[in-house]
Amino acid sequence: GGLGTMGYGLPAAIGAQIAHPDALVVDIAGEASILMNIQEMSTAVQFMLPVKIFILNNEYMGMVRQW
């Protein structure tokens, strides 16, 4: 099985960081998932959000391959 909906983690982490500016926010995502919304990295940089991103490189699109 997959870890969750692909592409959701980074935007959700950004929202969580804005809602809780003093919290440690970590996005754990596969490489294909992060690529679906990599453009949101510019949002994190623009607003100087210290979101941490942990990328799991499993070399295939887990949720796509699963179905």
Tab-separated table of C-alpha atoms in Angstrom:
chain	number	residue	atom	x	y	z
A	1	GLY	CA	0.000	0.000	0.000
A	2	GLY	CA	0.897	3.620	-0.384
A	3	LEU	CA	1.491	6.157	2.344
A	4	GLY	CA	-1.413	8.418	1.373
A	5	THR	CA	-2.654	10.788	-1.279
A	6	MET	CA	0.131	11.782	-3.658
A	7	GLY	CA	1.077	15.456	-3.742
A	8	TYR	CA	-0.771	16.418	-0.556
A	9	GLY	CA	2.074	16.478	1.958
A	10	LEU	CA	3.977	19.633	1.025
A	11	PRO	CA	0.962	21.966	0.757
A	12	ALA	CA	-0.424	20.489	3.985
A	13	ALA	CA	2.912	21.002	5.743
A	14	ILE	CA	2.990	24.625	4.600
A	15	GLY	CA	-0.520	25.159	5.962
A	16	ALA	CA	0.364	23.478	9.249
A	17	GLN	CA	3.488	25.625	9.597
A	18	ILE	CA	1.505	28.826	9.001
A	19	ALA	CA	-1.116	27.731	11.551
A	20	HIS	CA	1.548	26.745	14.115
A	21	PRO	CA	4.622	28.923	13.450
A	22	ASP	CA	6.568	27.638	16.472
A	23	ALA	CA	5.996	23.943	15.743
A	24	LEU	CA	8.391	21.556	14.027
A	25	VAL	CA	6.613	20.531	10.813
A	26	VAL	CA	7.970	17.593	8.802
A	27	ASP	CA	6.638	16.389	5.444
A	28	ILE	CA	7.462	12.736	4.713
A	29	ALA	CA	6.869	12.065	1.024
A	30	GLY	CA	7.906	9.839	-1.838
A	31	GLU	CA	9.868	11.367	-4.701
A	32	ALA	CA	6.913	11.296	-7.107
A	33	SER	CA	4.610	12.856	-4.522
A	34	ILE	CA	6.962	15.755	-3.860
A	35	LEU	CA	7.326	16.383	-7.599
A	36	MET	CA	3.558	16.824	-7.955
A	37	ASN	CA	3.722	20.075	-5.978
A	38	ILE	CA	7.411	21.000	-5.963
A	39	GLN	CA	6.422	24.512	-7.068
A	40	GLU	CA	5.069	25.058	-3.553
A	41	MET	CA	8.663	25.144	-2.315
A	42	SER	CA	8.713	28.732	-3.601
A	43	THR	CA	5.778	29.512	-1.279
A	44	ALA	CA	7.677	28.099	1.693
A	45	VAL	CA	10.740	30.162	0.758
A	46	GLN	CA	8.710	33.327	0.099
A	47	PHE	CA	7.163	33.187	3.567
A	48	MET	CA	10.386	31.911	5.212
A	49	LEU	CA	8.661	28.793	6.540
A	50	PRO	CA	11.030	26.293	8.183
A	51	VAL	CA	9.183	23.223	6.871
A	52	LYS	CA	11.364	20.101	6.873
A	53	ILE	CA	10.980	17.660	3.971
A	54	PHE	CA	12.028	14.015	4.183
A	55	ILE	CA	11.946	12.376	0.746
A	56	LEU	CA	11.669	8.589	0.378
A	57	ASN	CA	13.163	7.617	-2.965
A	58	ASN	CA	11.476	4.304	-3.710
A	59	GLU	CA	11.981	4.813	-7.466
A	60	TYR	CA	8.345	4.311	-8.460
A	61	MET	CA	5.045	6.075	-8.042
A	62	GLY	CA	3.679	3.953	-5.205
A	63	MET	CA	0.016	4.972	-5.329
A	64	VAL	CA	-0.046	4.925	-9.139
A	65	ARG	CA	1.688	1.561	-9.348
A	66	GLN	CA	-0.555	0.092	-6.647
A	67	TRP	CA	-3.686	0.675	-8.736
